[in-house]
GROMACS .gro file of C-alpha atoms in nm:
model
  290
    1UNK     CA    1   2.972   0.120   0.642
    2UNK     CA    2   3.124   0.005   0.914
    3UNK     CA    3   2.901   0.241   1.173
    4UNK     CA    4   2.631   0.049   1.003
    5UNK     CA    5   2.745  -0.274   1.013
    6UNK     CA    6   2.781  -0.190   1.386
    7UNK     CA    7   2.477  -0.045   1.379
    8UNK     CA    8   2.283  -0.353   1.276
    9UNK     CA    9   2.503  -0.637   1.504
   10UNK     CA   10   2.405  -0.379   1.801
   11UNK     CA   11   2.008  -0.451   1.672
   12UNK     CA   12   2.020  -0.785   1.572
   13UNK     CA   13   2.184  -0.892   1.874
   14UNK     CA   14   1.921  -0.744   2.067
   15UNK     CA   15   1.626  -0.855   1.904
   16UNK     CA   16   1.788  -1.231   1.791
   17UNK     CA   17   2.027  -1.277   2.058
   18UNK     CA   18   2.410  -1.232   2.120
   19UNK     CA   19   2.482  -1.555   1.888
   20UNK     CA   20   2.368  -1.342   1.554
   21UNK     CA   21   2.667  -1.237   1.355
   22UNK     CA   22   2.611  -1.018   1.075
   23UNK     CA   23   2.811  -1.080   0.782
   24UNK     CA   24   2.709  -0.810   0.514
   25UNK     CA   25   2.439  -0.597   0.431
   26UNK     CA   26   2.356  -0.411   0.076
   27UNK     CA   27   2.135  -0.108   0.108
   28UNK     CA   28   1.810  -0.180  -0.122
   29UNK     CA   29   1.629   0.081  -0.419
   30UNK     CA   30   1.271   0.131  -0.394
   31UNK     CA   31   1.177   0.295  -0.116
   32UNK     CA   32   1.193   0.707  -0.038
   33UNK     CA   33   1.060   0.737   0.314
   34UNK     CA   34   1.264   0.458   0.462
   35UNK     CA   35   1.612   0.306   0.442
   36UNK     CA   36   1.606  -0.069   0.350
   37UNK     CA   37   1.831  -0.308   0.361
   38UNK     CA   38   1.913  -0.672   0.310
   39UNK     CA   39   2.121  -0.809   0.617
   40UNK     CA   40   2.288  -1.151   0.630
   41UNK     CA   41   2.400  -1.310   0.910
   42UNK     CA   42   2.456  -1.678   1.016
   43UNK     CA   43   2.119  -1.719   1.127
   44UNK     CA   44   1.990  -1.616   0.787
   45UNK     CA   45   1.900  -1.368   0.560
   46UNK     CA   46   1.711  -1.060   0.721
   47UNK     CA   47   1.535  -0.745   0.533
   48UNK     CA   48   1.534  -0.403   0.785
   49UNK     CA   49   1.426  -0.069   0.733
   50UNK     CA   50   1.546   0.221   0.916
   51UNK     CA   51   1.375   0.574   1.038
   52UNK     CA   52   1.379   0.826   1.281
   53UNK     CA   53   1.270   0.696   1.601
   54UNK     CA   54   0.961   0.910   1.600
   55UNK     CA   55   0.875   0.682   1.299
   56UNK     CA   56   0.792   0.367   1.486
   57UNK     CA   57   0.408   0.416   1.456
   58UNK     CA   58   0.463   0.394   1.085
   59UNK     CA   59   0.640   0.031   1.116
   60UNK     CA   60   0.355  -0.079   1.409
   61UNK     CA   61   0.087   0.001   1.134
   62UNK     CA   62   0.244  -0.165   0.855
   63UNK     CA   63   0.307  -0.531   1.109
   64UNK     CA   64  -0.056  -0.508   1.135
   65UNK     CA   65  -0.136  -0.462   0.805
   66UNK     CA   66   0.083  -0.739   0.708
   67UNK     CA   67  -0.031  -0.952   0.962
   68UNK     CA   68  -0.390  -0.913   0.790
   69UNK     CA   69  -0.271  -1.016   0.451
   70UNK     CA   70  -0.113  -1.304   0.577
   71UNK     CA   71  -0.417  -1.447   0.766
   72UNK     CA   72  -0.650  -1.416   0.422
   73UNK     CA   73  -0.421  -1.457   0.179
   74UNK     CA   74  -0.248  -1.734  -0.004
   75UNK     CA   75   0.021  -1.464  -0.113
   76UNK     CA   76   0.346  -1.459   0.002
   77UNK     CA   77   0.335  -1.194   0.295
   78UNK     CA   78   0.700  -1.148   0.476
   79UNK     CA   79   0.685  -1.290   0.788
   80UNK     CA   80   0.790  -0.963   1.038
   81UNK     CA   81   1.009  -1.076   1.306
   82UNK     CA   82   1.008  -0.716   1.520
   83UNK     CA   83   0.949  -0.346   1.540
   84UNK     CA   84   1.097  -0.143   1.761
   85UNK     CA   85   1.367   0.108   1.840
   86UNK     CA   86   1.730   0.139   1.912
   87UNK     CA   87   1.930   0.465   2.009
   88UNK     CA   88   1.773   0.716   1.745
   89UNK     CA   89   1.641   0.434   1.520
   90UNK     CA   90   1.305   0.302   1.482
   91UNK     CA   91   1.331  -0.039   1.300
   92UNK     CA   92   1.153  -0.301   1.107
   93UNK     CA   93   1.291  -0.640   1.054
   94UNK     CA   94   1.098  -0.901   0.868
   95UNK     CA   95   1.207  -1.215   0.660
   96UNK     CA   96   1.428  -1.126   0.313
   97UNK     CA   97   1.228  -1.308   0.010
   98UNK     CA   98   1.487  -1.354  -0.235
   99UNK     CA   99   1.348  -1.196  -0.561
  100UNK     CA  100   1.318  -1.449  -0.889
  101UNK     CA  101   1.109  -1.382  -1.216
  102UNK     CA  102   0.860  -1.176  -1.317
  103UNK     CA  103   0.710  -1.397  -1.533
  104UNK     CA  104   0.360  -1.489  -1.645
  105UNK     CA  105   0.318  -1.739  -1.367
  106UNK     CA  106   0.406  -1.470  -1.141
  107UNK     CA  107   0.158  -1.227  -1.290
  108UNK     CA  108  -0.154  -1.496  -1.282
  109UNK     CA  109  -0.051  -1.579  -0.926
  110UNK     CA  110  -0.081  -1.259  -0.842
  111UNK     CA  111  -0.405  -1.239  -0.998
  112UNK     CA  112  -0.527  -1.528  -0.895
  113UNK     CA  113  -0.463  -1.434  -0.494
  114UNK     CA  114  -0.581  -1.059  -0.528
  115UNK     CA  115  -0.914  -1.217  -0.640
  116UNK     CA  116  -0.912  -1.442  -0.362
  117UNK     CA  117  -0.830  -1.180  -0.112
  118UNK     CA  118  -1.056  -0.957  -0.251
  119UNK     CA  119  -1.401  -1.183  -0.140
  120UNK     CA  120  -1.232  -1.130   0.201
  121UNK     CA  121  -1.517  -0.877   0.316
  122UNK     CA  122  -1.655  -0.717   0.626
  123UNK     CA  123  -2.002  -0.507   0.693
  124UNK     CA  124  -1.839  -0.205   0.703
  125UNK     CA  125  -1.583   0.005   0.478
  126UNK     CA  126  -1.280   0.134   0.644
  127UNK     CA  127  -1.050  -0.053   0.918
  128UNK     CA  128  -1.000  -0.065   1.282
  129UNK     CA  129  -0.715   0.182   1.291
  130UNK     CA  130  -0.619   0.461   1.111
  131UNK     CA  131  -0.242   0.371   0.874
  132UNK     CA  132  -0.022   0.494   0.655
  133UNK     CA  133  -0.053   0.581   0.276
  134UNK     CA  134   0.348   0.674   0.214
  135UNK     CA  135   0.423   0.881   0.489
  136UNK     CA  136   0.075   1.048   0.517
  137UNK     CA  137  -0.203   0.915   0.799
  138UNK     CA  138  -0.450   0.737   0.620
  139UNK     CA  139  -0.793   0.794   0.758
  140UNK     CA  140  -0.988   0.449   0.795
  141UNK     CA  141  -1.316   0.575   1.007
  142UNK     CA  142  -1.552   0.270   0.933
  143UNK     CA  143  -1.828   0.362   0.730
  144UNK     CA  144  -2.175   0.205   0.619
  145UNK     CA  145  -2.162   0.330   0.280
  146UNK     CA  146  -1.869   0.338   0.025
  147UNK     CA  147  -1.947   0.635  -0.142
  148UNK     CA  148  -1.940   0.825   0.195
  149UNK     CA  149  -1.600   0.678   0.294
  150UNK     CA  150  -1.401   0.733  -0.048
  151UNK     CA  151  -1.518   1.072   0.011
  152UNK     CA  152  -1.501   1.145   0.384
  153UNK     CA  153  -1.195   0.909   0.489
  154UNK     CA  154  -0.992   0.919   0.129
  155UNK     CA  155  -1.043   1.285  -0.097
  156UNK     CA  156  -1.165   1.510   0.146
  157UNK     CA  157  -0.866   1.491   0.384
  158UNK     CA  158  -0.628   1.483   0.114
  159UNK     CA  159  -0.750   1.786  -0.053
  160UNK     CA  160  -0.765   1.981   0.314
  161UNK     CA  161  -0.398   1.843   0.383
  162UNK     CA  162  -0.288   2.010   0.015
  163UNK     CA  163  -0.513   2.319   0.065
  164UNK     CA  164  -0.313   2.357   0.379
  165UNK     CA  165   0.037   2.307   0.188
  166UNK     CA  166  -0.092   2.595  -0.049
  167UNK     CA  167  -0.088   2.377  -0.284
  168UNK     CA  168  -0.397   2.395  -0.458
  169UNK     CA  169  -0.722   2.627  -0.358
  170UNK     CA  170  -0.967   2.586  -0.096
  171UNK     CA  171  -1.251   2.628  -0.398
  172UNK     CA  172  -1.173   2.270  -0.503
  173UNK     CA  173  -1.370   2.150  -0.218
  174UNK     CA  174  -1.670   2.266  -0.344
  175UNK     CA  175  -1.543   2.088  -0.657
  176UNK     CA  176  -1.522   1.807  -0.415
  177UNK     CA  177  -1.875   1.803  -0.267
  178UNK     CA  178  -2.052   1.887  -0.616
  179UNK     CA  179  -1.884   1.603  -0.751
  180UNK     CA  180  -1.990   1.381  -0.458
  181UNK     CA  181  -2.388   1.480  -0.506
  182UNK     CA  182  -2.334   1.332  -0.870
  183UNK     CA  183  -2.179   1.002  -0.791
  184UNK     CA  184  -2.475   0.908  -0.560
  185UNK     CA  185  -2.540   0.594  -0.796
  186UNK     CA  186  -2.214   0.542  -0.946
  187UNK     CA  187  -2.054   0.275  -0.779
  188UNK     CA  188  -2.144  -0.075  -0.852
  189UNK     CA  189  -2.315  -0.201  -0.517
  190UNK     CA  190  -2.069  -0.469  -0.349
  191UNK     CA  191  -1.970  -0.593  -0.007
  192UNK     CA  192  -1.654  -0.440   0.099
  193UNK     CA  193  -1.312  -0.627  -0.008
  194UNK     CA  194  -0.965  -0.676   0.217
  195UNK     CA  195  -0.724  -0.441   0.031
  196UNK     CA  196  -0.348  -0.440   0.018
  197UNK     CA  197  -0.402  -0.097   0.013
  198UNK     CA  198  -0.095   0.049  -0.189
  199UNK     CA  199  -0.064  -0.161  -0.450
  200UNK     CA  200   0.162   0.015  -0.747
  201UNK     CA  201   0.377  -0.209  -0.912
  202UNK     CA  202   0.686  -0.173  -0.680
  203UNK     CA  203   0.500  -0.324  -0.374
  204UNK     CA  204   0.488  -0.641  -0.539
  205UNK     CA  205   0.773  -0.916  -0.603
  206UNK     CA  206   0.857  -1.261  -0.764
  207UNK     CA  207   0.986  -1.506  -0.510
  208UNK     CA  208   1.241  -1.741  -0.697
  209UNK     CA  209   0.974  -2.005  -0.750
  210UNK     CA  210   0.781  -1.709  -0.926
  211UNK     CA  211   0.512  -1.684  -0.706
  212UNK     CA  212   0.368  -1.329  -0.560
  213UNK     CA  213   0.470  -1.164  -0.285
  214UNK     CA  214   0.315  -0.813  -0.143
  215UNK     CA  215   0.476  -0.546   0.067
  216UNK     CA  216   0.488  -0.248   0.225
  217UNK     CA  217   0.087  -0.236   0.232
  218UNK     CA  218  -0.174  -0.011   0.395
  219UNK     CA  219  -0.485  -0.215   0.446
  220UNK     CA  220  -0.840  -0.154   0.454
  221UNK     CA  221  -1.203  -0.263   0.343
  222UNK     CA  222  -1.305  -0.065   0.042
  223UNK     CA  223  -1.420  -0.102  -0.326
  224UNK     CA  224  -1.229  -0.354  -0.485
  225UNK     CA  225  -1.208  -0.128  -0.823
  226UNK     CA  226  -0.990   0.124  -0.636
  227UNK     CA  227  -0.737  -0.141  -0.627
  228UNK     CA  228  -0.759  -0.255  -0.957
  229UNK     CA  229  -0.742   0.130  -1.079
  230UNK     CA  230  -0.430   0.181  -0.870
  231UNK     CA  231  -0.271  -0.088  -1.086
  232UNK     CA  232  -0.336   0.032  -1.408
  233UNK     CA  233  -0.269   0.389  -1.304
  234UNK     CA  234   0.149   0.401  -1.286
  235UNK     CA  235   0.154   0.038  -1.508
  236UNK     CA  236   0.377  -0.254  -1.495
  237UNK     CA  237   0.148  -0.559  -1.456
  238UNK     CA  238   0.099  -0.818  -1.710
  239UNK     CA  239  -0.267  -0.804  -1.858
  240UNK     CA  240  -0.245  -1.210  -1.804
  241UNK     CA  241  -0.241  -1.080  -1.411
  242UNK     CA  242  -0.601  -0.899  -1.517
  243UNK     CA  243  -0.744  -1.158  -1.678
  244UNK     CA  244  -0.640  -1.420  -1.375
  245UNK     CA  245  -0.839  -1.214  -1.147
  246UNK     CA  246  -1.126  -1.202  -1.354
  247UNK     CA  247  -1.139  -1.556  -1.389
  248UNK     CA  248  -1.179  -1.627  -0.999
  249UNK     CA  249  -1.394  -1.285  -0.888
  250UNK     CA  250  -1.525  -1.130  -1.260
  251UNK     CA  251  -1.537  -0.723  -1.238
  252UNK     CA  252  -1.827  -0.554  -1.406
  253UNK     CA  253  -1.739  -0.494  -1.793
  254UNK     CA  254  -1.754  -0.124  -1.800
  255UNK     CA  255  -1.518  -0.094  -1.462
  256UNK     CA  256  -1.210   0.089  -1.590
  257UNK     CA  257  -1.461   0.341  -1.686
  258UNK     CA  258  -1.442   0.440  -1.309
  259UNK     CA  259  -1.063   0.440  -1.275
  260UNK     CA  260  -1.044   0.834  -1.351
  261UNK     CA  261  -1.260   0.873  -1.024
  262UNK     CA  262  -1.107   0.596  -0.801
  263UNK     CA  263  -0.741   0.720  -0.880
  264UNK     CA  264  -0.805   1.076  -0.773
  265UNK     CA  265  -0.708   0.942  -0.423
  266UNK     CA  266  -0.375   0.820  -0.540
  267UNK     CA  267  -0.330   1.109  -0.737
  268UNK     CA  268  -0.382   1.329  -0.408
  269UNK     CA  269  -0.143   1.123  -0.221
  270UNK     CA  270   0.119   1.220  -0.481
  271UNK     CA  271   0.026   1.599  -0.483
  272UNK     CA  272   0.114   1.585  -0.137
  273UNK     CA  273   0.392   1.371  -0.102
  274UNK     CA  274   0.582   1.482  -0.452
  275UNK     CA  275   0.414   1.766  -0.582
  276UNK     CA  276   0.087   1.951  -0.765
  277UNK     CA  277   0.201   1.869  -1.110
  278UNK     CA  278  -0.004   1.495  -1.004
  279UNK     CA  279  -0.308   1.743  -0.937
  280UNK     CA  280  -0.327   1.817  -1.309
  281UNK     CA  281  -0.526   1.523  -1.350
  282UNK     CA  282  -0.727   1.540  -1.091
  283UNK     CA  283  -0.805   1.862  -1.243
  284UNK     CA  284  -0.909   1.715  -1.559
  285UNK     CA  285  -1.157   1.475  -1.351
  286UNK     CA  286  -1.313   1.727  -1.167
  287UNK     CA  287  -1.399   1.942  -1.467
  288UNK     CA  288  -1.585   1.637  -1.628
  289UNK     CA  289  -1.747   1.556  -1.376
  290UNK     CA  290  -1.827   1.847  -1.147
   0.00000   0.00000   0.00000
């Protein structure tokens, strides 16, 4: 405890100034990659994440993603103070958002805000740089067609990683190629949408005034249905969130029929991060479509 408080004092003194005084800190749960803490000082409360020094790029890409969301969203996006390195650590410091109640008002604000965010578009799918989904590199080469982007920048890299890690057989690449051929006219023709990119329930939070905040993004321009599908995959979001979304930016009535295809990406990421039991659902989808 004393060692961590000294570490925080040294980091904050370097970042904010010698007059800052770390008063207390608390370890936060929810993340599986970084050490996360709330730190209270005489100059306010902050959120800080720590990792090994060579993980600085992850924090820099997260800052870029948060900046993109803040510039294009009416949702609460935490302001980044700085990212950097100190001794053997990389660190990420932002404002600390006090948590409130996940009420219907919160879910409606989230749904409306996402619908507005998803109307921010780009001529191509992808992003100006690769970033990270969890601790895995997320490829974002800009691509004209969603089908090509989804397979070449999303599914194929995750399948290849799983094969290299001996989690799945190389024969699944052939199934993936056959699947792509069958999906030529599968996805609705829509303009691209700016996406959070990793929107499970743990990457949202309610503020004290029941507004919605987004954290830990991995932004890119993609098909908005993939974002909504991932939100449904592990649950946690109230129906009022999707209803509020639909009022602002209606989805096709059959969009949920495509969720199993979209969620192959999230499930492959989980396969590579947490184990091959997540691949069972991917296998089921492949058997149905390919």
